[in-house]
PDB file of C-alpha atoms in Angstrom:
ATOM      1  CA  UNK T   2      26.152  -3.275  17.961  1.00 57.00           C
ATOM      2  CA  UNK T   3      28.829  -3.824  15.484  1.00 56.00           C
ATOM      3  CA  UNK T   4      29.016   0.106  14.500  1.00 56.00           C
ATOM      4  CA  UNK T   5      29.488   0.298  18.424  1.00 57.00           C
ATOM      5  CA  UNK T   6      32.126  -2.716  18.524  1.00 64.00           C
ATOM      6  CA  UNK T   7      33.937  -1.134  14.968  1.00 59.00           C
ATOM      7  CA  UNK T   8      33.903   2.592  16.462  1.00 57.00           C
ATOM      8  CA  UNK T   9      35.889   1.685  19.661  1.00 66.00           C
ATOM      9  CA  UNK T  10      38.541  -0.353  18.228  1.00 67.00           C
ATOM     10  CA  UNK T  11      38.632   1.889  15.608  1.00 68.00           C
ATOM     11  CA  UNK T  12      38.486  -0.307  12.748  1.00 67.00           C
ATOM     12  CA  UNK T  13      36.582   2.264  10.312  1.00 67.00           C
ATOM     13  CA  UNK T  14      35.960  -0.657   7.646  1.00 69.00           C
ATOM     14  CA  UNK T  15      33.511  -2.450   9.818  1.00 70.00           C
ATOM     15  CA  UNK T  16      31.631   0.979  10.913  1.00 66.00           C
ATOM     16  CA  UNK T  17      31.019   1.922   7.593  1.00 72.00           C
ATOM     17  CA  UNK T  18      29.913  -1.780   6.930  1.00 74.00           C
ATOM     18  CA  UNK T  19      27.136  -1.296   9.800  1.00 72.00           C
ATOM     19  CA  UNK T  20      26.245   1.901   8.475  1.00 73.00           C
ATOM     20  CA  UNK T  21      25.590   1.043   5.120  1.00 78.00           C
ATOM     21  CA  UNK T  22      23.747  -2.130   6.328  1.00 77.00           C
ATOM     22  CA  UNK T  23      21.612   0.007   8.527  1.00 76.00           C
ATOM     23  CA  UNK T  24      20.735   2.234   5.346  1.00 80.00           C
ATOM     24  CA  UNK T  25      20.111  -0.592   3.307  1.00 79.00           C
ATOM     25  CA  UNK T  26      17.822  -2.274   5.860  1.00 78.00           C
ATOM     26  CA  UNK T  27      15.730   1.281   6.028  1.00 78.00           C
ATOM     27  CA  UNK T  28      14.917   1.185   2.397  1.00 77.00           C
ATOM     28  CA  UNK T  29      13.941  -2.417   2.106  1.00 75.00           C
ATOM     29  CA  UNK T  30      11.398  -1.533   5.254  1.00 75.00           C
ATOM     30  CA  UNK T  31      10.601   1.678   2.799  1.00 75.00           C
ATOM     31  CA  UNK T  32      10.146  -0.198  -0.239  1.00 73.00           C
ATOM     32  CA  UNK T  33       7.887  -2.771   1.749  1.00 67.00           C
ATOM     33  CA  UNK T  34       5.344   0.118   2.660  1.00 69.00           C
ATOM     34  CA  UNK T  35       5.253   1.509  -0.561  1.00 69.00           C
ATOM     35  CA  UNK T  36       4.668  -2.574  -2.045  1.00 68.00           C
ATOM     36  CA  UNK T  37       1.880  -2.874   0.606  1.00 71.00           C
ATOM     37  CA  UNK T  38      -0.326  -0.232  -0.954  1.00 72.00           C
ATOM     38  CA  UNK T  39       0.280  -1.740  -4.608  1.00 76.00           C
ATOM     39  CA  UNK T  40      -0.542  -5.053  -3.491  1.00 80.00           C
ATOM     40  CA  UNK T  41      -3.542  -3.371  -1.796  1.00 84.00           C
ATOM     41  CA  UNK T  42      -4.263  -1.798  -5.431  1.00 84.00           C
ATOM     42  CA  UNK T  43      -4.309  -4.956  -7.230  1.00 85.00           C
ATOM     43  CA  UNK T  44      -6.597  -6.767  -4.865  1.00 87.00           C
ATOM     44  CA  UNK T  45      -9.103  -4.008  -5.071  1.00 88.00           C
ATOM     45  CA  UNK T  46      -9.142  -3.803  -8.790  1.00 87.00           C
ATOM     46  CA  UNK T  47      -9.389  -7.646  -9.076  1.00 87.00           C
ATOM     47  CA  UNK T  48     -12.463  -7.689  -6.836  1.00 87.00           C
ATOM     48  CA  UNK T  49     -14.117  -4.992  -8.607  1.00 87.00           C
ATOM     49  CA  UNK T  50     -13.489  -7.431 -11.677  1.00 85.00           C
ATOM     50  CA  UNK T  51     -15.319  -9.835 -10.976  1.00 81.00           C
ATOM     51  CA  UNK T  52     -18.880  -8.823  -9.719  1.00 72.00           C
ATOM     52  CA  UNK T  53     -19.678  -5.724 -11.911  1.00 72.00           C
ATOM     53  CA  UNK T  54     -20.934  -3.034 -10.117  1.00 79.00           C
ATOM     54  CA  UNK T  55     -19.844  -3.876  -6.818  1.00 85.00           C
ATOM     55  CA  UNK T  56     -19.990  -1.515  -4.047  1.00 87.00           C
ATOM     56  CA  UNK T  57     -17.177   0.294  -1.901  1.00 88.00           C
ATOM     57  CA  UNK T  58     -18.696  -2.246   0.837  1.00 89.00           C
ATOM     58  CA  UNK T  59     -18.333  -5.285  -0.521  1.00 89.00           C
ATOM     59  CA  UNK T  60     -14.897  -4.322  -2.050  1.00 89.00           C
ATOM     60  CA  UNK T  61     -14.005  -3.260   1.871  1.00 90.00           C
ATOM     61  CA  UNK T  62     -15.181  -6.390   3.551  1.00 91.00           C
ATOM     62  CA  UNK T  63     -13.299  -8.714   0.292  1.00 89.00           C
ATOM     63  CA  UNK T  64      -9.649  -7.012   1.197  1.00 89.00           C
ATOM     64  CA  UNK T  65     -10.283  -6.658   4.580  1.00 89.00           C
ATOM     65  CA  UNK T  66      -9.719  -2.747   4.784  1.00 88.00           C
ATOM     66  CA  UNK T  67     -11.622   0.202   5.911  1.00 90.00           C
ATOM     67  CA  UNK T  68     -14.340   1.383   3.430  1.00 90.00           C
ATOM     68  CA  UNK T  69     -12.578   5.003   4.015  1.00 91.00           C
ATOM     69  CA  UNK T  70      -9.233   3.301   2.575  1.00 89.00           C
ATOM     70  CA  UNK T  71     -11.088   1.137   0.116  1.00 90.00           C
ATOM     71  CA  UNK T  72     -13.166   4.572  -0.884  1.00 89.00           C
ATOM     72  CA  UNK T  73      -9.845   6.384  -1.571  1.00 89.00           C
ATOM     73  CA  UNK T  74      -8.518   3.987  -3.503  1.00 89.00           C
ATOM     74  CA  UNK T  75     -11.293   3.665  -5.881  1.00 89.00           C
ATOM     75  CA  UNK T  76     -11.055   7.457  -6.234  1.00 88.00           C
ATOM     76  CA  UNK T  77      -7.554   7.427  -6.801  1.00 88.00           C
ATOM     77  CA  UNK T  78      -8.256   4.593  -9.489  1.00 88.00           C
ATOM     78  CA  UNK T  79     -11.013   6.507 -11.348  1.00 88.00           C
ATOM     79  CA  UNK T  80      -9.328   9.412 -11.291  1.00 89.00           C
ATOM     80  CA  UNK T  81      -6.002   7.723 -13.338  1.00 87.00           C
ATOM     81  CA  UNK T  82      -9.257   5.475 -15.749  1.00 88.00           C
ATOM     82  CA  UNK T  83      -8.283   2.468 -14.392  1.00 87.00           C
ATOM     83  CA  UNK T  84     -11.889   2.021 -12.789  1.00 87.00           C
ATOM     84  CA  UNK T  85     -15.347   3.536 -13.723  1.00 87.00           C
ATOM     85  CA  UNK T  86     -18.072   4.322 -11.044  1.00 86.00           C
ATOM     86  CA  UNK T  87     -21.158   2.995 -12.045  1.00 85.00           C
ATOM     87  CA  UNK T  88     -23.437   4.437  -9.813  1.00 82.00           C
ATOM     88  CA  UNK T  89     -23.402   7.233  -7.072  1.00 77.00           C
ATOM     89  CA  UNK T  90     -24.711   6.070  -3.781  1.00 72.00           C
ATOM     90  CA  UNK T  91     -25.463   9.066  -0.947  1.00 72.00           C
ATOM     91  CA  UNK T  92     -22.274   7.649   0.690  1.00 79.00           C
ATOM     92  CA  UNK T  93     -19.343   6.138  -0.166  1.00 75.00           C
ATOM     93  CA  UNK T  94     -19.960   2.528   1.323  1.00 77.00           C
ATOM     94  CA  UNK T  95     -22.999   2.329  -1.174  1.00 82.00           C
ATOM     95  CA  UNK T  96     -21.537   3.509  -4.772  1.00 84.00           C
ATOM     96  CA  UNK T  97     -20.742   1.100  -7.219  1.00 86.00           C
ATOM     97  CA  UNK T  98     -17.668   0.792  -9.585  1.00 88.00           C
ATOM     98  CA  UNK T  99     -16.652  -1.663 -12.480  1.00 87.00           C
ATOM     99  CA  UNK T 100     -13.279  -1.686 -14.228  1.00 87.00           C
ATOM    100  CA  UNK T 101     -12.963   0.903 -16.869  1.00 84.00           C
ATOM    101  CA  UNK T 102     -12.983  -0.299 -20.574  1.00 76.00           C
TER     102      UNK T 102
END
């Protein structure tokens, strides 16, 4: 509204103002996602702290995710040594992961 209001009374201060407040307020909403899977990250690796060998399942149902999601993440986290799998179940839901040492 106020890049409206600053464009027809043509005071260009106040438009670029808006504009820059609208890019500003895009990255903060960027940065938010990107914080949301980090956050998701740490509570994952915490869970999988405390019980060793728990299971993609019971990491899923702790942070409230999908065991797809959860699954990913623990392959992502293996994959850069941060977590070791433990034991390989037929499916994903039923394998087994402790931090790595």
């Amino acid at each position: 509204m106020n890049a409206w209001t600053a464009h027809q009374r043509k005071d260009y201060g106040a438009l670029s103002t808006a504009l820059c407040l609208c890019a500003c307020a895009a990255g903060l909403f960027g940065e938010n996602l990107v914080q949301r899977g980090y956050r998701r990250d740490r509570a994952v690796l915490a869970h999988i702290a405390m019980p060793p060998g728990a299971t993609t399942r019971h990491v899923a149902r702790a942070v409230v995710a999908s065991e797809r999601v959860v699954a990913r993440k623990l392959d992502r986290l293996t994959d850069d040594g941060l977590s070791m799998l433990v034991t390989d179940g037929a499916t994903a839901g039923l394998r087994s992961y402790r931090l790595a040492s």
